[in-house]
Amino acid sequence: VPRIAKILRLCRTARFLSSLRLMLTLIVKSMKALFWVMVVILSILFVFSLLLTQTVTEHIRSATFDIDAARVEGGMLDCFGSLFLTMYSLWQAMTGGRNWGEFAKMLAPVGWDAVVLIMLFIYVTAFSVVNIVTGVFVDGAIEMSKSD
């Protein structure tokens, strides 16, 4: 009876190691695709950040805008005052670090175009790019498990 238990345990371990080997192989083989996914996401992030930073900067330079009020009311300059800050804010919105609705509400005084930009960014990144990438990786995993 103890020998049978050892054999069963060994079979379970071998099956687990086979799954682990499959997962590690998939991760290693997907590094090239993962690199290009990051390039695409960062490019999209850069373009939207450039547009939003320019829109916010033009709004700040307008004569009817009070910079101190923007700093106090929602921290617009803290989130969209430079290209890096805008990229960081959009990254937070894309990954769920911060609710994108907060950013949209913060950008409402700037104009409808800024709100539409952030909504379009969320649509493009969350619903399009991320779901397509997930599909590509799942398809790769299925193909590798079939060949294994």
CSV table of C-alpha atoms in Angstrom, one decimal, residues 16-116:
chain,number,residue,atom,x,y,z
A,16,PHE,CA,2.3,19.2,-12.1
A,17,LEU,CA,5.8,19.5,-13.5
A,18,SER,CA,4.5,19.0,-17.0
A,19,SER,CA,2.1,21.9,-16.5
A,20,LEU,CA,4.8,24.0,-14.9
A,21,ARG,CA,7.1,23.3,-17.9
A,22,LEU,CA,4.4,24.3,-20.3
A,23,MET,CA,3.8,27.5,-18.5
A,24,LEU,CA,7.5,28.4,-18.3
A,25,THR,CA,7.9,27.6,-22.0
A,26,LEU,CA,5.0,29.8,-22.9
A,27,ILE,CA,6.4,32.7,-20.9
A,28,VAL,CA,9.8,32.3,-22.5
A,29,LYS,CA,8.4,32.0,-26.0
A,30,SER,CA,6.0,34.9,-25.5
A,31,MET,CA,8.8,37.4,-24.5
A,32,LYS,CA,9.1,38.7,-28.1
A,33,ALA,CA,5.4,39.3,-28.4
A,34,LEU,CA,5.3,40.8,-24.9
A,35,PHE,CA,8.0,43.3,-26.0
A,36,TRP,CA,6.0,44.4,-29.0
A,37,VAL,CA,2.9,44.7,-26.9
A,38,MET,CA,4.7,47.0,-24.5
A,39,VAL,CA,5.9,49.1,-27.5
A,40,VAL,CA,2.3,49.4,-28.8
A,41,ILE,CA,0.9,50.3,-25.4
A,42,LEU,CA,3.6,52.8,-24.7
A,43,SER,CA,3.1,54.4,-28.1
A,44,ILE,CA,-0.6,54.7,-27.6
A,45,LEU,CA,0.1,56.1,-24.1
A,46,PHE,CA,2.5,58.6,-25.5
A,47,VAL,CA,0.2,59.9,-28.2
A,48,PHE,CA,-2.8,60.3,-25.9
A,49,SER,CA,-0.5,61.9,-23.2
A,50,LEU,CA,0.8,64.4,-25.7
A,51,LEU,CA,-2.7,65.4,-26.8
A,52,LEU,CA,-4.0,65.7,-23.2
A,53,THR,CA,-0.9,67.6,-22.0
A,54,GLN,CA,-1.3,70.1,-24.9
A,55,THR,CA,-5.0,70.5,-24.3
A,56,VAL,CA,-4.5,71.1,-20.5
A,57,THR,CA,-1.6,73.5,-21.2
A,58,GLU,CA,-3.6,75.6,-23.6
A,59,HIS,CA,-6.4,75.7,-21.0
A,60,ILE,CA,-4.0,76.8,-18.3
A,61,ARG,CA,-2.5,79.6,-20.5
A,62,SER,CA,-6.0,81.0,-21.3
A,63,ALA,CA,-6.8,84.3,-19.5
A,64,THR,CA,-9.9,82.9,-17.8
A,65,PHE,CA,-8.1,80.2,-15.9
A,66,ASP,CA,-6.7,80.5,-12.4
A,67,ILE,CA,-3.7,78.2,-11.8
A,68,ASP,CA,-4.1,78.1,-8.0
A,69,ALA,CA,-7.8,77.1,-8.4
A,70,ALA,CA,-6.7,74.2,-10.7
A,71,ARG,CA,-4.2,73.0,-8.1
A,72,VAL,CA,-6.8,73.1,-5.3
A,73,GLU,CA,-9.7,71.8,-7.4
A,74,GLY,CA,-8.8,68.3,-8.2
A,75,GLY,CA,-5.1,68.6,-8.8
A,76,MET,CA,-5.2,69.1,-12.5
A,77,LEU,CA,-1.6,70.3,-12.7
A,78,ASP,CA,-0.5,67.5,-10.5
A,79,CYS,CA,-1.9,64.9,-12.9
A,80,PHE,CA,-1.6,66.6,-16.3
A,81,GLY,CA,0.9,69.4,-15.8
A,82,SER,CA,3.7,67.7,-17.8
A,83,LEU,CA,4.1,64.9,-20.3
A,84,PHE,CA,5.5,62.5,-17.8
A,85,LEU,CA,2.7,63.3,-15.2
A,86,THR,CA,0.1,62.8,-17.9
A,87,MET,CA,1.6,59.4,-19.0
A,88,TYR,CA,1.7,58.3,-15.4
A,89,SER,CA,-1.9,59.4,-14.8
A,90,LEU,CA,-3.1,57.5,-17.9
A,91,TRP,CA,-1.1,54.5,-16.9
A,92,GLN,CA,-2.9,54.5,-13.6
A,93,ALA,CA,-6.2,54.9,-15.4
A,94,MET,CA,-5.4,52.0,-17.8
A,95,THR,CA,-4.2,49.6,-15.1
A,96,GLY,CA,-6.8,50.3,-12.5
A,97,GLY,CA,-4.5,52.2,-10.2
A,98,ARG,CA,-6.9,55.1,-10.2
A,99,ASN,CA,-10.4,55.3,-11.5
A,100,TRP,CA,-10.5,57.0,-14.9
A,101,GLY,CA,-13.8,58.7,-14.0
A,102,GLU,CA,-11.8,60.8,-11.5
A,103,PHE,CA,-9.6,62.0,-14.3
A,104,ALA,CA,-12.5,62.7,-16.5
A,105,LYS,CA,-14.2,64.7,-13.8
A,106,MET,CA,-10.9,66.6,-13.2
A,107,LEU,CA,-10.7,67.4,-17.0
A,108,ALA,CA,-14.3,68.6,-17.3
A,109,PRO,CA,-13.4,72.3,-16.8
A,110,VAL,CA,-10.9,72.0,-19.7
A,111,GLY,CA,-13.5,71.0,-22.1
A,112,TRP,CA,-15.4,68.1,-23.7
A,113,ASP,CA,-12.5,67.3,-26.0
A,114,ALA,CA,-10.3,66.4,-23.0
A,115,VAL,CA,-13.0,64.2,-21.5
A,116,VAL,CA,-13.5,62.5,-24.9
